[in-house]
Coordinates of C-alpha atoms in Angstrom, one line a residue:
Chain O
M1 CA 9.5 -16.4 -32.0
K2 CA 12.1 -14.1 -30.5
R3 CA 14.6 -15.2 -28.0
V4 CA 15.5 -13.0 -25.0
E5 CA 17.8 -13.7 -22.1
L6 CA 15.5 -12.1 -19.5
I7 CA 11.9 -11.2 -19.7
V8 CA 10.6 -9.1 -16.9
I9 CA 6.8 -8.9 -16.5
G10 CA 5.7 -5.7 -14.9
G11 CA 7.5 -2.3 -15.0
G12 CA 6.8 -1.3 -11.4
P13 CA 9.4 -0.8 -8.7
A14 CA 10.3 -4.5 -8.5
G15 CA 10.4 -5.1 -12.2
L16 CA 12.4 -2.1 -13.2
S17 CA 14.9 -2.7 -10.4
A18 CA 15.3 -6.3 -11.5
A19 CA 15.7 -5.3 -15.2
I20 CA 18.3 -2.6 -14.3
E21 CA 20.3 -5.0 -12.1
A22 CA 20.4 -7.7 -14.8
A23 CA 21.1 -5.3 -17.7
K24 CA 24.0 -3.8 -15.8
T25 CA 25.8 -7.1 -16.2
G26 CA 25.3 -7.0 -20.0
M27 CA 22.3 -9.2 -20.2
D28 CA 19.7 -8.7 -22.9
V29 CA 16.5 -7.6 -21.0
V30 CA 13.0 -6.8 -22.1
V31 CA 10.3 -5.4 -19.7
F32 CA 6.7 -5.9 -20.6
D33 CA 4.1 -3.7 -19.0
E34 CA 0.4 -3.6 -19.7
N35 CA 0.1 0.1 -18.8
A36 CA 0.6 3.1 -21.0
K37 CA 3.3 4.4 -18.6
P38 CA 5.9 2.5 -16.8
G39 CA 6.7 2.8 -13.1
G40 CA 3.8 0.9 -11.6
Q41 CA 2.4 2.5 -8.5
L42 CA 5.4 4.7 -7.9
F43 CA 4.1 7.6 -10.1
K44 CA 1.0 8.1 -7.9
Q45 CA 3.0 8.0 -4.7
I46 CA 3.5 11.7 -4.0
H47 CA 4.5 11.2 -0.4
K48 CA 8.0 10.8 0.9
F49 CA 9.3 7.3 1.6
F50 CA 10.5 5.9 4.9
G51 CA 13.8 4.0 5.4
S52 CA 17.3 5.1 5.2
K53 CA 19.4 6.7 2.4
E54 CA 20.0 3.4 0.7
H55 CA 16.2 2.8 0.6
K56 CA 15.7 6.2 -1.0
A57 CA 14.1 7.6 2.2
K58 CA 12.5 11.1 2.2
I59 CA 12.3 10.9 -1.6
R60 CA 8.8 11.1 -3.1
G61 CA 7.6 8.0 -4.9
Y62 CA 7.2 9.6 -8.3
K63 CA 10.8 10.9 -8.2
I64 CA 12.0 7.4 -7.4
G65 CA 10.1 6.2 -10.5
Q66 CA 11.8 8.9 -12.6
E67 CA 15.2 7.8 -11.3
L68 CA 14.5 4.1 -12.1
L69 CA 13.3 4.9 -15.6
A70 CA 16.4 7.0 -16.3
E71 CA 18.6 4.2 -14.9
A72 CA 16.7 1.6 -17.1
Q73 CA 17.4 3.7 -20.2
E74 CA 21.1 4.1 -19.3
T75 CA 21.6 0.4 -18.8
G76 CA 19.9 -0.5 -22.1
V77 CA 16.7 -2.1 -20.7
K78 CA 14.0 -2.3 -23.4
V79 CA 10.7 -1.4 -21.9
V80 CA 7.6 -2.3 -24.0
L81 CA 4.4 -0.6 -22.9
K82 CA 0.8 -1.6 -23.5
A83 CA 2.1 -5.1 -23.7
T84 CA 0.1 -7.7 -21.8
V85 CA 1.7 -11.0 -21.0
I86 CA -1.1 -13.5 -21.4
G87 CA 0.7 -16.7 -20.9
I88 CA 3.8 -18.5 -19.7
Y89 CA 4.3 -22.0 -21.1
E90 CA 6.7 -24.8 -20.7
G91 CA 10.3 -24.0 -21.6
K92 CA 9.8 -20.3 -20.7
E93 CA 7.8 -19.5 -23.7
V94 CA 5.8 -16.2 -23.2
T95 CA 2.9 -14.9 -25.2
V96 CA 2.4 -11.1 -25.2
M97 CA -0.5 -9.1 -26.5
I98 CA 0.8 -5.9 -28.2
G99 CA -1.8 -3.9 -30.0
D100 CA -4.1 -6.3 -31.8
A101 CA -1.6 -9.1 -32.2
I102 CA 0.1 -11.8 -30.1
E103 CA 3.9 -11.9 -30.1
H104 CA 5.7 -15.0 -29.1
Y105 CA 8.9 -15.0 -27.0
K106 CA 11.3 -17.5 -25.6
A107 CA 13.2 -16.4 -22.5
D108 CA 16.1 -18.0 -20.7
T109 CA 15.0 -16.5 -17.4
I110 CA 11.8 -14.8 -16.4
I111 CA 11.1 -12.4 -13.5
V112 CA 7.4 -12.0 -12.7
A113 CA 6.8 -8.6 -11.0
T114 CA 3.1 -8.2 -11.6
G115 CA 2.3 -6.6 -8.3
A116 CA -1.1 -6.7 -6.6
S117 CA -4.7 -5.7 -7.0
E118 CA -7.0 -4.2 -4.4
N119 CA -9.4 -6.2 -2.3
M120 CA -13.0 -5.4 -2.0
V121 CA -15.6 -5.8 0.7
T122 CA -19.3 -6.2 0.2
F123 CA -22.1 -4.4 1.8
P124 CA -25.6 -3.3 0.4
G125 CA -24.8 -0.7 -2.3
W126 CA -21.2 -1.7 -2.8
T127 CA -21.7 -1.9 -6.6
L128 CA -23.0 1.7 -6.8
P129 CA -20.9 4.2 -8.8
G130 CA -18.9 6.1 -6.2
V131 CA -17.6 3.1 -4.3
I132 CA -14.0 2.8 -5.4
G133 CA -10.7 1.4 -4.3
A134 CA -8.4 3.7 -2.5
G135 CA -5.7 3.0 -5.1
A136 CA -8.2 4.0 -7.9
A137 CA -8.8 7.3 -6.1
Q138 CA -5.0 7.8 -5.9
T139 CA -4.7 7.1 -9.7
M140 CA -7.5 9.6 -10.5
M141 CA -5.9 12.3 -8.4
N142 CA -2.2 11.9 -8.8
L143 CA -1.9 10.5 -12.3
H144 CA -4.9 12.1 -14.1
G145 CA -5.6 15.2 -12.0
V146 CA -9.2 14.3 -11.4
R147 CA -10.8 14.7 -8.0
P148 CA -12.6 11.4 -7.2
G149 CA -15.4 13.2 -5.3
Q150 CA -16.1 16.0 -2.9
K151 CA -17.0 14.2 0.3
V152 CA -15.3 10.9 0.9
L153 CA -15.5 8.2 3.5
M154 CA -12.4 6.0 3.8
L155 CA -12.7 2.4 4.9
G156 CA -9.4 1.0 6.2
S157 CA -6.8 2.5 8.4
G158 CA -3.7 0.7 7.0
N159 CA -1.0 2.8 5.4
V160 CA -2.9 2.9 2.0
G161 CA -6.1 4.2 3.7
L162 CA -4.1 6.8 5.7
V163 CA -1.8 8.0 2.9
V164 CA -4.7 8.2 0.4
S165 CA -6.9 10.0 2.8
Y166 CA -4.3 12.7 3.3
Q167 CA -3.8 13.0 -0.5
L168 CA -7.6 13.4 -0.8
L169 CA -7.3 16.3 1.6
Q170 CA -4.4 17.7 -0.4
A171 CA -6.6 17.5 -3.5
G172 CA -9.3 19.5 -1.8
C173 CA -11.7 16.7 -0.9
E174 CA -13.4 16.5 2.5
V175 CA -12.7 13.2 4.3
V176 CA -15.7 12.9 6.5
A177 CA -14.6 9.8 8.3
L178 CA -12.0 7.1 8.5
V179 CA -13.5 3.8 9.4
D180 CA -11.9 0.5 10.3
A181 CA -13.4 -2.6 11.9
A182 CA -10.2 -3.3 13.7
K183 CA -9.8 -1.9 17.3
Q184 CA -6.7 0.0 16.4
V185 CA -5.1 2.0 13.6
G186 CA -3.4 -0.4 11.2
G187 CA -0.9 1.9 9.6
Y188 CA 1.9 4.1 10.8
G189 CA 0.9 6.4 13.7
V190 CA 2.6 9.4 12.1
H191 CA 0.4 9.0 8.9
A192 CA -2.7 8.9 11.2
A193 CA -1.6 11.9 13.2
K194 CA -1.3 13.9 9.9
L195 CA -5.0 13.3 9.3
A196 CA -6.2 13.8 12.8
R197 CA -4.7 17.2 13.1
C198 CA -6.5 18.2 9.9
G199 CA -9.7 17.3 11.7
V200 CA -10.4 13.8 10.2
N201 CA -12.5 11.7 12.6
F202 CA -11.4 8.1 13.2
Y203 CA -14.1 5.4 13.8
L204 CA -12.3 2.3 14.9
S205 CA -14.3 -0.9 15.6
H206 CA -16.8 0.4 13.0
T207 CA -17.8 -0.9 9.6
I208 CA -20.0 0.1 6.7
V209 CA -23.5 -1.0 7.1
K210 CA -24.7 0.2 3.7
A211 CA -24.1 2.7 1.0
E212 CA -27.1 4.7 0.0
G213 CA -28.1 6.1 -3.3
E214 CA -30.1 5.1 -6.5
E215 CA -27.9 6.1 -9.4
Q216 CA -24.7 6.8 -7.4
V217 CA -23.6 7.0 -3.8
T218 CA -25.3 9.8 -1.9
G219 CA -24.6 8.6 1.6
V220 CA -23.3 5.9 3.9
T221 CA -24.3 4.3 7.1
I222 CA -21.6 3.0 9.5
G223 CA -22.0 1.1 12.7
A224 CA -19.9 -0.1 15.7
V225 CA -19.0 -3.8 15.7
D226 CA -18.8 -6.2 18.6
Q227 CA -16.2 -8.9 19.2
N228 CA -17.9 -11.1 16.6
W229 CA -17.7 -8.3 13.9
K230 CA -21.5 -8.0 14.1
V231 CA -22.9 -4.5 14.0
I232 CA -24.3 -3.3 17.4
P233 CA -27.9 -2.3 16.8
G234 CA -28.5 1.4 17.6
S235 CA -24.9 2.3 17.0
E236 CA -25.4 3.4 13.4
K237 CA -24.2 6.8 12.1
Q238 CA -25.1 8.4 8.8
F239 CA -22.9 10.5 6.6
E240 CA -23.6 12.4 3.4
V241 CA -20.9 11.4 1.0
D242 CA -20.5 11.0 -2.7
T243 CA -17.5 8.7 -2.6
I244 CA -16.6 5.6 -0.6
C245 CA -13.0 4.5 -0.8
L246 CA -12.0 1.0 0.2
A247 CA -8.5 0.4 1.4
V248 CA -8.9 -3.1 2.8
G249 CA -5.7 -4.8 1.6
L250 CA -4.1 -6.1 -1.5
S251 CA -4.0 -9.5 -3.2
P252 CA -0.9 -10.6 -5.2
M253 CA -1.6 -10.9 -8.9
S254 CA 0.1 -14.3 -9.1
Q255 CA -2.0 -16.0 -11.8
L256 CA 0.8 -16.0 -14.4
L257 CA 3.1 -17.8 -12.0
K258 CA 0.4 -20.4 -11.4
V259 CA -0.1 -20.7 -15.2
A260 CA 3.6 -21.3 -15.5
G261 CA 3.3 -24.2 -13.1
C262 CA 5.1 -22.7 -10.1
K263 CA 4.3 -24.3 -6.7
M264 CA 1.8 -21.9 -5.0
I265 CA 0.7 -21.5 -1.4
D266 CA -2.1 -19.5 0.2
D267 CA -0.5 -17.4 2.8
P268 CA -2.8 -14.9 4.5
K269 CA 0.3 -13.1 5.9
R270 CA 1.6 -12.5 2.4
G271 CA -1.9 -11.4 1.1
G272 CA -3.1 -14.6 -0.6
T273 CA -2.0 -17.0 -3.2
V274 CA 1.8 -16.6 -3.7
P275 CA 4.6 -18.7 -5.2
T276 CA 7.0 -20.5 -2.9
V277 CA 10.3 -18.9 -3.5
N278 CA 13.9 -19.3 -2.1
Q279 CA 16.0 -16.4 -0.7
Y280 CA 16.7 -15.1 -4.3
G281 CA 13.0 -15.0 -5.3
E282 CA 13.3 -18.1 -7.5
T283 CA 10.2 -20.2 -7.7
S284 CA 9.9 -24.0 -7.9
V285 CA 10.4 -23.7 -11.7
N286 CA 14.1 -23.2 -12.5
G287 CA 14.8 -19.8 -14.0
I288 CA 11.4 -18.2 -13.1
F289 CA 11.6 -15.6 -10.4
A290 CA 9.0 -13.5 -8.5
A291 CA 9.7 -10.2 -7.0
G292 CA 7.7 -7.5 -5.2
D293 CA 4.1 -7.7 -4.2
V294 CA 3.4 -10.7 -6.3
S295 CA 5.4 -12.8 -3.9
G296 CA 3.9 -11.2 -0.8
I297 CA 2.4 -7.8 0.0
E298 CA 5.0 -5.3 1.3
E299 CA 5.8 -1.9 0.0
A300 CA 7.7 -0.3 -2.8
S301 CA 11.1 0.0 -0.9
S302 CA 11.3 -3.7 -0.3
A303 CA 9.9 -4.5 -3.7
M304 CA 12.9 -2.6 -5.3
I305 CA 15.4 -4.6 -3.2
E306 CA 13.7 -7.9 -4.0
G307 CA 13.8 -6.8 -7.7
R308 CA 17.6 -6.2 -7.5
I309 CA 18.2 -9.6 -5.9
A310 CA 16.1 -11.4 -8.5
G311 CA 17.8 -9.5 -11.3
A312 CA 21.3 -10.4 -10.0
A313 CA 20.2 -14.0 -9.5
A314 CA 19.1 -14.2 -13.1
A315 CA 22.4 -12.7 -14.2
Y316 CA 24.3 -15.2 -12.1
A317 CA 22.2 -18.1 -13.5
L318 CA 23.2 -17.2 -17.1
G319 CA 26.8 -16.7 -16.2
Y320 CA 26.9 -12.9 -16.3
L321 CA 28.0 -12.6 -12.7
T322 CA 30.7 -14.6 -10.9
K323 CA 29.7 -16.4 -7.8
E324 CA 31.6 -14.0 -5.7
A325 CA 30.1 -10.9 -7.3
F326 CA 26.6 -12.3 -6.9
E327 CA 27.1 -13.3 -3.3
M328 CA 28.4 -9.8 -2.5
K329 CA 25.4 -8.1 -4.2
F330 CA 23.0 -10.5 -2.5
K331 CA 24.5 -9.8 0.9
N332 CA 24.2 -6.1 0.5
S333 CA 20.7 -6.3 -0.7
E334 CA 19.7 -8.7 2.0
D335 CA 21.1 -6.4 4.7
A336 CA 19.1 -3.5 3.3
L337 CA 16.0 -5.7 3.1
N338 CA 16.4 -6.9 6.7
A339 CA 16.8 -3.3 7.9
L340 CA 13.4 -2.5 6.3
R341 CA 11.8 -5.5 7.8
Q342 CA 12.5 -4.6 11.4
G343 CA 10.3 -2.9 13.8
M344 CA 6.8 -3.1 14.9
F345 CA 5.5 -3.0 11.3
G346 CA 7.9 -5.6 10.0
P347 CA 6.4 -8.8 8.4
E348 CA 7.1 -10.8 11.5
N349 CA 4.9 -8.5 13.6
K350 CA 2.3 -8.0 11.0
G351 CA -1.2 -8.1 12.3
R352 CA 0.1 -8.2 15.9
K353 CA -2.3 -6.5 18.3
D354 CA -0.6 -7.4 21.5
L355 CA 2.4 -5.0 21.2
T356 CA 2.1 -2.6 24.1
M357 CA 5.6 -1.2 24.3
T358 CA 8.2 0.2 22.0
E359 CA 11.6 -1.5 21.7
E360 CA 12.8 1.1 24.2
G361 CA 10.1 0.0 26.7
I362 CA 7.9 3.0 26.4
L363 CA 4.2 2.5 26.6
L364 CA 2.6 2.8 23.1
S365 CA 0.1 5.7 22.8
Q366 CA -3.3 4.2 23.2
S367 CA -4.8 7.4 22.0
L368 CA -2.8 7.2 18.8
L369 CA -4.1 3.7 18.1
K370 CA -7.7 4.5 18.9
K371 CA -8.2 8.1 17.8
G372 CA -5.3 8.7 15.5
Y373 CA -3.5 11.3 17.5
L374 CA -1.2 11.4 20.6
A375 CA -2.8 12.6 23.8
E376 CA -1.0 15.5 25.3
P377 CA 0.3 13.8 28.5
E378 CA 1.6 10.8 26.5
V379 CA 3.8 12.9 24.2
T380 CA 6.5 13.8 26.7
A381 CA 7.2 10.1 27.4
F382 CA 9.1 9.8 24.0
P383 CA 12.8 10.6 23.6
G384 CA 12.2 13.0 20.7
V385 CA 10.2 15.3 22.9
K386 CA 12.0 17.5 25.4
T387 CA 10.3 20.5 26.9
K388 CA 11.4 23.4 29.0
I389 CA 14.4 23.9 26.7
K390 CA 15.4 27.6 26.2
G391 CA 15.3 28.7 22.6
I392 CA 14.3 26.9 19.5
H393 CA 14.5 23.1 19.4
P394 CA 13.0 20.1 17.5
V395 CA 10.1 18.2 19.0
I396 CA 9.9 14.8 17.4
E397 CA 6.5 13.1 17.8
C398 CA 7.7 9.8 16.5
T399 CA 6.4 7.1 18.7
Q400 CA 6.6 3.8 16.9
N401 CA 9.6 1.7 15.8
I402 CA 9.5 2.5 12.1
P403 CA 12.5 1.7 10.0
C404 CA 13.4 5.3 9.1
N405 CA 16.3 7.7 9.9
P406 CA 16.5 10.8 7.6
C407 CA 16.0 13.1 10.6
Q408 CA 19.4 12.0 12.0
D409 CA 21.1 12.8 8.6
A410 CA 19.2 16.1 8.2
C411 CA 20.6 17.8 11.4
V412 CA 24.1 19.1 10.8
K413 CA 24.3 20.1 14.5
G414 CA 23.8 16.6 15.6
C415 CA 20.8 17.3 17.8
I416 CA 19.0 14.3 16.6
K417 CA 20.2 10.8 17.4
I418 CA 18.9 7.4 16.2
G419 CA 22.1 5.4 16.0
D420 CA 22.8 2.4 13.8
H421 CA 19.6 0.6 14.8
I422 CA 17.3 2.0 12.2
T423 CA 14.0 1.4 14.0
A424 CA 15.1 3.1 17.2
L425 CA 13.1 6.2 18.3
P426 CA 14.9 9.4 17.5
I427 CA 16.4 11.2 20.6
V428 CA 16.7 14.9 21.0
G429 CA 19.5 15.9 23.3
E430 CA 18.9 18.3 26.3
D431 CA 21.8 20.4 25.1
S432 CA 20.3 20.8 21.6
A433 CA 22.3 23.2 19.5
C434 CA 19.4 23.8 17.2
S435 CA 19.8 26.6 14.8
G436 CA 16.3 26.5 13.6
C437 CA 17.2 25.6 10.0
G438 CA 14.2 23.3 9.8
M439 CA 15.8 20.7 7.6
C440 CA 14.7 17.9 10.0
V441 CA 11.1 19.1 9.7
A442 CA 11.2 18.9 5.9
A443 CA 13.2 15.6 6.0
C444 CA 10.7 13.7 8.1
S445 CA 8.5 11.5 5.8
G446 CA 6.0 11.2 8.6
Q447 CA 5.7 15.0 9.1
A448 CA 6.2 14.3 12.8
I449 CA 8.9 17.0 13.6
F450 CA 8.1 20.4 14.8
L451 CA 10.4 23.2 15.8
V452 CA 9.3 24.8 19.0
D453 CA 10.4 28.0 20.7
E454 CA 8.5 27.6 23.9
N455 CA 8.7 31.2 25.1
T456 CA 9.8 34.0 22.9
E457 CA 10.4 37.2 25.0
T458 CA 6.9 38.4 24.3
G459 CA 5.1 35.6 26.1
Y460 CA 4.4 33.8 22.8
A461 CA 5.6 30.6 21.4
N462 CA 6.7 30.0 17.9
I463 CA 5.8 26.7 16.3
T464 CA 7.2 25.6 13.0
I465 CA 5.1 23.0 11.2
P466 CA 5.5 21.0 8.0
Y467 CA 2.9 22.1 5.6
E468 CA 2.0 20.4 2.3
F469 CA -1.2 22.1 1.3
L470 CA -1.8 24.8 -1.3
P471 CA -2.3 27.8 -1.4
L472 CA 0.3 28.7 1.2
P473 CA -0.9 31.3 3.8
E474 CA 0.9 34.7 3.7
K475 CA 3.1 36.1 6.2
G476 CA 1.2 38.1 8.8
E477 CA -2.0 36.2 8.1
L478 CA -4.2 35.4 11.1
G479 CA -5.8 32.0 11.5
K480 CA -6.5 29.3 14.0
A481 CA -4.0 27.0 15.6
L482 CA -5.3 23.4 15.8
D483 CA -4.2 20.8 18.3
R484 CA -3.3 17.2 17.5
S485 CA -7.0 16.2 17.3
G486 CA -7.8 19.0 14.8
T487 CA -9.6 21.2 17.3
A488 CA -9.0 24.9 17.1
V489 CA -7.4 26.0 20.3
C490 CA -6.2 29.6 19.9
Q491 CA -5.4 32.3 17.4
A492 CA -2.3 31.9 15.3
E493 CA -0.2 34.4 13.3
I494 CA 2.0 33.3 10.5
V495 CA 5.4 34.8 11.1
G496 CA 7.4 32.8 8.7
I497 CA 7.2 30.7 5.6
K498 CA 10.1 28.7 4.3
S499 CA 10.2 26.8 1.0
A500 CA 13.5 25.6 -0.4
K501 CA 14.3 23.2 -3.1
A502 CA 16.1 20.9 -0.7
M503 CA 12.8 20.7 1.3
D504 CA 11.1 19.1 -1.7
H505 CA 7.6 20.7 -1.4
T506 CA 7.4 20.4 2.3
N507 CA 6.9 24.0 3.3
L508 CA 7.7 25.2 6.8
L509 CA 5.1 27.4 8.4
T510 CA 6.1 29.3 11.6
M511 CA 3.1 30.4 13.6
K512 CA 3.0 32.5 16.7
V513 CA 0.7 31.3 19.5
P514 CA 0.3 32.1 23.2
A515 CA 3.2 30.6 25.2
N516 CA 1.0 28.1 27.0
M517 CA 0.0 26.5 23.6
A518 CA 3.6 25.6 22.8
M519 CA 3.0 21.8 23.3
T520 CA -0.6 21.9 22.1
A521 CA -0.7 23.8 18.7
R522 CA 0.3 21.5 15.9
F523 CA -1.5 22.7 12.8
Y524 CA -2.7 25.8 11.1
K525 CA -6.0 26.6 9.5
A526 CA -6.8 29.8 7.7
M527 CA -9.8 31.7 8.9
G528 CA -13.1 31.7 6.9
Chain C
M1 CA -4.5 -29.2 -6.9
N2 CA -3.8 -32.2 -4.9
K3 CA -5.9 -31.4 -1.9
I4 CA -8.7 -33.8 -1.4
I5 CA -12.0 -32.4 -0.2
D6 CA -14.2 -34.5 1.9
R7 CA -17.5 -34.5 0.0
S8 CA -19.3 -36.6 2.5
I9 CA -19.6 -33.9 5.2
D10 CA -23.1 -33.0 6.0
L11 CA -23.5 -29.3 5.6
G12 CA -27.0 -29.3 6.9
P13 CA -29.9 -27.6 5.2
Y14 CA -29.5 -24.4 3.2
W15 CA -30.9 -21.6 5.2
P16 CA -31.5 -18.3 3.4
Q17 CA -29.5 -15.3 4.8
E18 CA -30.5 -11.7 4.9
D19 CA -27.8 -10.6 2.4
D20 CA -28.2 -13.5 0.0
D21 CA -29.1 -11.0 -2.8
L22 CA -25.8 -9.2 -2.5
I23 CA -24.0 -9.2 -5.9
I24 CA -20.6 -10.8 -5.4
C25 CA -19.4 -11.4 -9.0
R26 CA -20.1 -8.1 -10.7
C27 CA -19.2 -9.1 -14.2
E28 CA -21.5 -12.1 -14.3
E29 CA -24.0 -10.8 -11.6
V30 CA -23.8 -13.8 -9.3
T31 CA -25.2 -13.3 -5.8
K32 CA -24.0 -14.6 -2.5
G33 CA -27.2 -16.8 -2.2
E34 CA -26.4 -18.5 -5.5
I35 CA -22.9 -19.2 -4.4
R36 CA -24.1 -20.6 -1.0
K37 CA -26.7 -22.7 -2.7
A38 CA -24.2 -24.1 -5.2
V39 CA -22.1 -25.4 -2.2
H40 CA -25.1 -27.2 -0.9
E41 CA -25.7 -28.6 -4.3
G42 CA -22.2 -30.2 -4.2
M43 CA -19.9 -27.7 -5.8
V44 CA -17.1 -27.5 -3.2
T45 CA -14.1 -26.5 -5.1
L46 CA -13.6 -23.0 -6.5
T47 CA -13.2 -24.5 -10.0
E48 CA -16.5 -26.2 -9.7
I49 CA -18.2 -23.0 -8.5
R50 CA -16.7 -21.1 -11.4
R51 CA -17.9 -23.6 -14.0
Y52 CA -21.3 -23.9 -12.4
L53 CA -22.0 -20.2 -11.9
R54 CA -19.4 -18.4 -14.0
T55 CA -18.0 -16.4 -11.1
G56 CA -14.7 -14.9 -12.2
M57 CA -15.4 -15.7 -15.8
G58 CA -16.1 -12.1 -16.8
L59 CA -14.1 -9.1 -17.8
C60 CA -12.1 -8.8 -14.6
Q61 CA -11.3 -12.5 -14.6
G62 CA -11.9 -12.8 -10.9
Q63 CA -9.7 -10.0 -9.9
T64 CA -12.5 -8.5 -7.8
C65 CA -14.5 -11.5 -6.7
A66 CA -12.1 -14.4 -6.4
K67 CA -11.3 -13.7 -2.8
L68 CA -14.9 -12.8 -1.9
V69 CA -16.1 -16.1 -3.4
K70 CA -13.4 -18.1 -1.6
N71 CA -14.5 -16.6 1.7
I72 CA -18.2 -17.4 1.1
V73 CA -17.5 -21.0 0.1
A74 CA -15.1 -21.5 3.0
R75 CA -17.6 -20.2 5.5
E76 CA -20.3 -22.5 4.0
L77 CA -17.9 -25.5 4.3
K78 CA -16.8 -24.4 7.8
I79 CA -13.1 -24.4 6.8
A80 CA -10.4 -21.6 6.7
P81 CA -10.3 -19.9 3.3
N82 CA -6.6 -20.8 2.7
E83 CA -7.6 -24.5 2.9
L84 CA -9.4 -24.0 -0.4
E85 CA -7.4 -24.3 -3.6
S86 CA -7.8 -21.2 -5.8
A87 CA -9.5 -21.9 -9.2
V88 CA -7.3 -23.0 -12.0
S89 CA -5.3 -20.2 -13.7
R90 CA -4.6 -20.6 -17.4
A91 CA -3.6 -18.6 -20.4
P92 CA -4.8 -16.2 -21.6
A93 CA -4.4 -14.5 -18.2
R94 CA -6.3 -11.4 -19.4
P95 CA -9.4 -11.2 -21.6
V96 CA -8.3 -11.3 -25.2
E97 CA -10.5 -11.0 -28.3
M98 CA -10.5 -14.1 -30.5
R99 CA -9.3 -12.2 -33.5
V100 CA -6.3 -10.9 -31.4
L101 CA -5.5 -14.3 -30.0
A102 CA -5.5 -15.8 -33.5
N103 CA -3.3 -13.0 -34.9
E104 CA 0.2 -14.1 -34.1
V105 CA 3.1 -12.0 -35.3
I106 CA 5.4 -14.2 -37.3
T107 CA 8.9 -12.8 -37.1
G108 CA 11.6 -13.1 -39.7
G109 CA 13.4 -16.4 -40.4
E110 CA 16.5 -15.5 -38.6
N111 CA 14.7 -15.4 -35.3
H112 CA 12.9 -18.7 -35.9
E113 CA 13.8 -21.7 -33.9

C-alpha cells in the first residue's frame, strides 16, 4: 500500500485544477484518470468559452486543457492514465485498476472529480446503431476525427445540443432538425442563432416518436407534443437520417462518493444523486471533497474554480496553507464563481420559463426562444444594436444576460461597454469610434458581433461576419447572403477575408450586399 | 437508505401499456413492462428491482438505465423520482475481471503499513 497526501480521481477541468492548486503548496498529489488522455471533456470542446479573463473567456476548451496539463506538469502533479478507481474504503483507502492489476493506496485527502455521464431517452428504435449521445458524437469528431454520420437529427436544445450541432455542421454533417420537447430553446440564444443562420430548423414542443431502420437508423419520426407531453396525432413529421444525437442532460457520476459513505441527496436541479457538500466542496466524510459536475451539473469554467477551491481546502486541511492564505484564495475563487453563476442561465434561474425581460428591462426575443433566431424588428431593441450610424460600426446581437465580457476588452477604441456587472448586455455608443479592426467580432464566443457599414458610397453595405467553416471562400467570390433564419436573401460578394493568430481560427469575412440588406444579411453561403 | 417505503399502498391492477416491450436496460435486455410488473409484484426499491431483474448489473453498471428505471418505478408508485433512493453503490465501481480483482500489486516493504 502506498501512501499519498492527496488523491484526485478524474483528470478533467475540476480534477486537474484541484491537483494543481494543491501541488502548488508543496503537497504530494496523484491524479488517477481512467482515460488514455487527461483533460476530460476539455479536449473535445473546440468552441470558445464564455466568462471573463479570469475564467479563460474566449479561449477554446482544448487550449485550456493544454494549459492545465502544462501547469500540472510544472507543479509536479503525477497523472496516472488508464487508471480506474474502483473503490474508496474506510480510512480513505483507494483501490485502483491499472493494467491487469489492482493497486492499493491510502490517502490523507481525496478529491473526487469524476464528472458526469449523458442521459438517455427511450423511444421505439432507441437501441438501434446510430442513436448516440451528443457527447459521443463530439468525441468521435473532435478527438478521433470521425464523422458520426451524414444526416443528423439532434434532440435537445440545451447548450450541449446547440454546441454539438454547430460542430456537426463544421465537420460537414447535415443537421436536418433540432428538436426539443420544451417550449423554448434551453441553451444560450447566441448558440442557437449560429445554427439558425446556417439554415438549421428548430422544432420546439416536439419529440421523437420513433427511430426507423432494421440494422441501423435510416429515419426518424417526430411529433408535436401537447401540455401533457403527449404527441398530438397527425402532427408527425418524418426525416431521413442516419444518426440521432441525444443531448438531454447529464447525470453526475457520483457512485464512488456513495461507496465512500458520503451523505447523498437526489437534487434534480443539480442533475441527480450528488453528495451534500459545504462551501469548500467537502462532503460529510472528513477529508473527502467533490468538485465539478460530480457535485452538480454546471460547465467547465465553474468546474475549474470548484477544483481550485477543493485543492486549496485539501492543502489547508493538511497544514500546507495558513488560514489567512486559504481564506484569501477562497474569497477570490468564490468571487469568480459567483460572477459565473449570475444571469438568466445561473443555477438559481435554471429551468425558469417565466423570465420575460432582461435585467435591463428589455423584452426577451420570443422569436429567439421559439425559432432560434432574432426577428428583425426585435433586434434594434438591444443596446448593442445601433443603426443609422455613418461608417463602419459593431452590431452586437447579444440579447441575454450571459456572464461574458471579452468584447469590452477587445475594443481598444472603447466603443463597447459592459461595465463591472458581467452579465449586463453590451452597449455600443452612438459616437462609435470603430476602426473596423474586427477584434470584437473574433473575440465574441457567441459569434454575435458583426461589423456593419450600412451604406458605402456605392449604395452597398459591407457586413463583416465571424466565420468558422472550411474551406474559406476567396476574395471576389460571389455567393448568397443569408438572413438570421438561414434564408438566402440576396447576392453577396466577398470583399475581404481576415485571419490572424490573435483571432484564433475565427475568420472574418466581409461581404458586399445591397444597402437595404445591411440589417438583414448575417451569413454567407457559397453558390452551388 | 433510511427512507421507509409504504408497502401497503394499493397500486391497483397491472395494465399493459403500448410501449411495455421497450428495452430499458440494454446490457441485461430488461423491458419497461418487466420493470412495471416487478413493481406490482412488490419490488418497490431500486435495489430490489436490480436484484430481481438485473437492471444495471451489466457492463455499463447502470450508467445508461439507472435514471430510466428510477423514472419508471416512480411513475408506477405515483411518487416523484427523487423520493426513491438510488440503488446501493459498492466497489468495484467499474466492471472488473475476477483475475484482475484478485491480482493486487504488493509494493515493497518500505511502503507497507
